[in-house]
PDB file of C-alpha atoms in Angstrom:
ATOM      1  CA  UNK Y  60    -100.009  48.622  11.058  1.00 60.00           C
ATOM      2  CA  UNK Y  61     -98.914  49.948   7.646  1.00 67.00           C
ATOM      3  CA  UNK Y  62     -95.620  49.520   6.421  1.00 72.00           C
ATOM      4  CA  UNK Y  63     -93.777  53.001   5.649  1.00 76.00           C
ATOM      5  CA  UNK Y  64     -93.397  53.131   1.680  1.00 85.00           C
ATOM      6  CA  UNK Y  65     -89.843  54.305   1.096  1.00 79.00           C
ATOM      7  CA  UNK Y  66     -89.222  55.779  -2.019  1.00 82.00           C
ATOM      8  CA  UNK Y  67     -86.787  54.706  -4.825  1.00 78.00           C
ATOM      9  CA  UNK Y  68     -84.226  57.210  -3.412  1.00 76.00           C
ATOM     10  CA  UNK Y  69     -84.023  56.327   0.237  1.00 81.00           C
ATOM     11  CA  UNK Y  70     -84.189  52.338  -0.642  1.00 82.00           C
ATOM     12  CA  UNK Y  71     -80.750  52.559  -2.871  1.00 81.00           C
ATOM     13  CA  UNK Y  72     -79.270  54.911  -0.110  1.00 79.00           C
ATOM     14  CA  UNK Y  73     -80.237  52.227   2.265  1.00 82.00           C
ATOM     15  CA  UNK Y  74     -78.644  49.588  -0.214  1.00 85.00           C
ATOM     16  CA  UNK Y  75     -75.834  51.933  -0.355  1.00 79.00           C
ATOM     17  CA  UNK Y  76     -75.289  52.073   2.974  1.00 85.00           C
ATOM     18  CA  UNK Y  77     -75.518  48.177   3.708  1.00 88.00           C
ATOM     19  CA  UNK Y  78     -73.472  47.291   1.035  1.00 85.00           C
ATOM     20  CA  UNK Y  79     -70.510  49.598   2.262  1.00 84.00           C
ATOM     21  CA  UNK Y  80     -70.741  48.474   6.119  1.00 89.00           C
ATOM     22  CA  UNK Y  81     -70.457  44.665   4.560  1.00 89.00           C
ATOM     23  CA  UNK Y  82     -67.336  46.045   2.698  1.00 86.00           C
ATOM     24  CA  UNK Y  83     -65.834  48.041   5.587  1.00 89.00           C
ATOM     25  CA  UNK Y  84     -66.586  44.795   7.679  1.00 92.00           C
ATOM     26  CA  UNK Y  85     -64.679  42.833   4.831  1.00 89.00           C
ATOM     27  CA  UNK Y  86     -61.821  45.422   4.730  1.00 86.00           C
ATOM     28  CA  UNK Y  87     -62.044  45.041   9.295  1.00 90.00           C
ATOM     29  CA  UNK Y  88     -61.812  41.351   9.730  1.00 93.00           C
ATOM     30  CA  UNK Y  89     -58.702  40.613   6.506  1.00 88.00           C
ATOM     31  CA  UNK Y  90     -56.723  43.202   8.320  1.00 85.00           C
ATOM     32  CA  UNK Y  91     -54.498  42.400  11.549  1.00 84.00           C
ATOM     33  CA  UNK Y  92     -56.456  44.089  13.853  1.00 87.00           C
ATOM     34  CA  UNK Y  93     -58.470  41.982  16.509  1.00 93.00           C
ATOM     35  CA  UNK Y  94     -62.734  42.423  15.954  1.00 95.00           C
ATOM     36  CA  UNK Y  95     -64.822  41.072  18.079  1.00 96.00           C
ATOM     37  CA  UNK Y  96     -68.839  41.072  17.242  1.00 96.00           C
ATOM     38  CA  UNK Y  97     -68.398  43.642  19.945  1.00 96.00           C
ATOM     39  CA  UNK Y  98     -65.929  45.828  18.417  1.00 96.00           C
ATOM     40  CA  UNK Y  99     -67.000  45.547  15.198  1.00 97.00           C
ATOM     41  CA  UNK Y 100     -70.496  46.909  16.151  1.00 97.00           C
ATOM     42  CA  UNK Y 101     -68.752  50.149  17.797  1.00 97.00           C
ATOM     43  CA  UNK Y 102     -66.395  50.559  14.794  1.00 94.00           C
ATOM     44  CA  UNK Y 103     -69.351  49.765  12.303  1.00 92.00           C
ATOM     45  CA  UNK Y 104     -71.619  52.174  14.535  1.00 93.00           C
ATOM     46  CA  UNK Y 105     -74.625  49.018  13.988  1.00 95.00           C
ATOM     47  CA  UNK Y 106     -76.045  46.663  16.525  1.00 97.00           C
ATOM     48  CA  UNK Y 107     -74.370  43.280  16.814  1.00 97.00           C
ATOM     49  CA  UNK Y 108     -77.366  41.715  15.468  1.00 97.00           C
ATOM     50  CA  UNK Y 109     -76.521  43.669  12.558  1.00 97.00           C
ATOM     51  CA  UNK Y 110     -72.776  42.739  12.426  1.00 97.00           C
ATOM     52  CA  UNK Y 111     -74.217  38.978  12.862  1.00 97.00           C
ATOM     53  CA  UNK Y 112     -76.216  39.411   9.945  1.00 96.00           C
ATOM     54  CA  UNK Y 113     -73.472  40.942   7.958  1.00 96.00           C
ATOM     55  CA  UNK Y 114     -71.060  38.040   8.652  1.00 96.00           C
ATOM     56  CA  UNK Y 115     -73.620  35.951   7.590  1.00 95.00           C
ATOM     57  CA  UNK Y 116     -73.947  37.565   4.086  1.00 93.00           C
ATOM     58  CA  UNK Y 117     -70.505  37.452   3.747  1.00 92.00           C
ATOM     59  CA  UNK Y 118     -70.140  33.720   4.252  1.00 92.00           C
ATOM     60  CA  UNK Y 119     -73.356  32.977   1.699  1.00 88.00           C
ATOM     61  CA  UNK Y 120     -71.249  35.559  -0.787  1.00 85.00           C
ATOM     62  CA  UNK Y 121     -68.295  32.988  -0.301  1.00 86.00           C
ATOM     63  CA  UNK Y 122     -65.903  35.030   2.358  1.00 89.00           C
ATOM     64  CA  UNK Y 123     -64.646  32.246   3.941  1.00 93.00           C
ATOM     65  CA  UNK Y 124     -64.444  33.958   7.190  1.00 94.00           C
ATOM     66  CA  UNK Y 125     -64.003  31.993  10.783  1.00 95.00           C
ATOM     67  CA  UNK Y 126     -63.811  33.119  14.649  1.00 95.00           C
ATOM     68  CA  UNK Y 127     -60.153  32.764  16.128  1.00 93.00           C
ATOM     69  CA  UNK Y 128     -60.891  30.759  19.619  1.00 91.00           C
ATOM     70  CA  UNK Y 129     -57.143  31.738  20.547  1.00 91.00           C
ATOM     71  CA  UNK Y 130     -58.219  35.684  20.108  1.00 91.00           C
ATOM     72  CA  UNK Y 131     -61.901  35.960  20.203  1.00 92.00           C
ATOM     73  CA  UNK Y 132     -61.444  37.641  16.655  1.00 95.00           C
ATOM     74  CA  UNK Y 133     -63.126  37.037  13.001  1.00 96.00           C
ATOM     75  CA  UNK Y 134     -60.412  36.390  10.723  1.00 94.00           C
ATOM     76  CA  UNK Y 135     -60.796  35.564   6.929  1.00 92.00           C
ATOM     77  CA  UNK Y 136     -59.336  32.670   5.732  1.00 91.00           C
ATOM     78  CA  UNK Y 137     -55.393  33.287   5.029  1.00 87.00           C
ATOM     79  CA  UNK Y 138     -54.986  33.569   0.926  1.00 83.00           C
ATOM     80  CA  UNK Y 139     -58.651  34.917   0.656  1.00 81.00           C
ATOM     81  CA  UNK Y 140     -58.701  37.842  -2.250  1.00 72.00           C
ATOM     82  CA  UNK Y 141     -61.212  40.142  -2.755  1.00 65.00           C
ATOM     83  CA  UNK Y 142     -60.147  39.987  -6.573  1.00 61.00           C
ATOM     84  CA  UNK Y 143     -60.267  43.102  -8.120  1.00 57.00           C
ATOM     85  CA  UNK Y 144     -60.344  45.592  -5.093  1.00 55.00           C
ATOM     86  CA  UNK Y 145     -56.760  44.682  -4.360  1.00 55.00           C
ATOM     87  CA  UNK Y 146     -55.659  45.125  -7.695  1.00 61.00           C
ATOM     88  CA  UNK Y 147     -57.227  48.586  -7.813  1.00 57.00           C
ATOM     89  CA  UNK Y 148     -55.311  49.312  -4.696  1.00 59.00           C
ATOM     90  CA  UNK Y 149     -52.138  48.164  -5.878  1.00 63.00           C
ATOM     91  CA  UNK Y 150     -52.435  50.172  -9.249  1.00 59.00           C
ATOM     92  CA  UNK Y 151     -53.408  53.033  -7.545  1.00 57.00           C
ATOM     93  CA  UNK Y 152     -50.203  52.978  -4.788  1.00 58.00           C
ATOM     94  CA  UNK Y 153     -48.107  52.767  -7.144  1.00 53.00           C
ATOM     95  CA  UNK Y 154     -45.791  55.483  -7.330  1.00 45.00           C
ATOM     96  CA  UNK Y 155     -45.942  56.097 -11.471  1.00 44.00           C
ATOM     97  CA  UNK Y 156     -48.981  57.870 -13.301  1.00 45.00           C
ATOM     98  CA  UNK Y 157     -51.791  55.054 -13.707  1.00 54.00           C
ATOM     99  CA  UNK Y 158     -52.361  54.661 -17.805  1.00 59.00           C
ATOM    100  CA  UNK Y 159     -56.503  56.090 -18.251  1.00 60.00           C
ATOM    101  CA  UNK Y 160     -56.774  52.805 -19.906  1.00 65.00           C
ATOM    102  CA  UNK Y 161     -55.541  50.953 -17.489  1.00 67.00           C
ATOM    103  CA  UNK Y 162     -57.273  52.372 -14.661  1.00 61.00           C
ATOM    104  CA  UNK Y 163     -60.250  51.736 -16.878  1.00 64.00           C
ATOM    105  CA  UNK Y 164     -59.568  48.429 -17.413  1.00 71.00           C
ATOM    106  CA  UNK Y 165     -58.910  47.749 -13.621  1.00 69.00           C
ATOM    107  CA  UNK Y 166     -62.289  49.776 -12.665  1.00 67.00           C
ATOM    108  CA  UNK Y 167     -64.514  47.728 -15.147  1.00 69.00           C
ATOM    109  CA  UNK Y 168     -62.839  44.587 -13.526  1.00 76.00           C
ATOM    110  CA  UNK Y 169     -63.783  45.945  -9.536  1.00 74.00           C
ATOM    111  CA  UNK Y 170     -67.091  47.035 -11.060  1.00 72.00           C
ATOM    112  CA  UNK Y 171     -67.372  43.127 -12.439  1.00 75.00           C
ATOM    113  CA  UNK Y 172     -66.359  42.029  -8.711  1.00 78.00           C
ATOM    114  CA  UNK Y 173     -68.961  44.000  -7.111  1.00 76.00           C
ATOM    115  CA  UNK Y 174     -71.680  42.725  -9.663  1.00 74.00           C
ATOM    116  CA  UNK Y 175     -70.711  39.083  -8.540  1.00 79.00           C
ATOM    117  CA  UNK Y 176     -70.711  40.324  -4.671  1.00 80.00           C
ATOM    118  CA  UNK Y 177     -74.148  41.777  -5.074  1.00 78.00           C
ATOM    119  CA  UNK Y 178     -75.680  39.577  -6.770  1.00 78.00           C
ATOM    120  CA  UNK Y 179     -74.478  37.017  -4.090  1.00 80.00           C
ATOM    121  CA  UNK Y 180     -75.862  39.252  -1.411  1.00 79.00           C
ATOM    122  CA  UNK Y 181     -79.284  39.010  -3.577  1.00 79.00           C
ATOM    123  CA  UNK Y 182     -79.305  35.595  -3.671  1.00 80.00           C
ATOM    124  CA  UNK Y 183     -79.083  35.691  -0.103  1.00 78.00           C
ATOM    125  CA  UNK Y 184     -82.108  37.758   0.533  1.00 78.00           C
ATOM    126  CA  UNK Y 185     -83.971  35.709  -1.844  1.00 79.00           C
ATOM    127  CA  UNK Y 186     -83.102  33.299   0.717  1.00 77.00           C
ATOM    128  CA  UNK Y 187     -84.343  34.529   3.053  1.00 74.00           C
ATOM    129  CA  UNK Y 188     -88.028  36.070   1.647  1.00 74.00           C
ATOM    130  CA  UNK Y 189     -88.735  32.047   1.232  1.00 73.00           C
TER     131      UNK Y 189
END
């Protein structure tokens, strides 16, 4: 059977839309809540294969994440920073008008993060066409 063409449109949405559940899954497992493959894939609204793959691309991207056997929880690695999307958050909390140039400055830098993080993530599916 013939594979569905998708069209340049609906594969970036797709990308999109990956790339944003690996960041909310980032954003999940560095907070203090407790996420289990389980609870992820109810909060994610994916299957826990797909949360399994996600954690996956994660670790090849260099999230040092881990499973807590005391909690039944993924953790990331105390002292782990998602450089640059931390920094954006901090600038923009702070209670002072951000400088335009500054927020520039801190944008181009998250935009430089992401770069790295995706072309991690590509690496990884390179991987795994092979």
């Amino acid at each position: 059977m013939a594979r569905k063409q998708r069209t340049d449109a609906e594969r970036r949405l797709r990308q999109c839309e990956r790339l944003s559940r690996l960041l909310r899954t980032l954003h999940l497992i560095m907070g203090s809540g407790r996420w289990s493959v389980d609870s992820l894939a109810e909060e994610l609204e994916c299957s826990r294969r797909t949360v399994y793959r996600d954690l996956q691309t994660l670790s090849m991207a260099g999230v040092p994440w881990y499973l807590d056997a005391a909690t039944q929880a993924y953790r990331v690695r105390p002292g782990y920073r998602f450089m640059g999307l931390e920094e954006l958050c901090r600038s923009l909390d702070r209670p002072s008008p951000v400088n335009s140039q500054e927020l520039c400055d801190v944008t181009d830098r998250l935009i430089s993060a992401g770069d790295q993080f995706l072309e991690a993530v590509r690496e990884f599916r390179r991987f795994l066409d092979q």
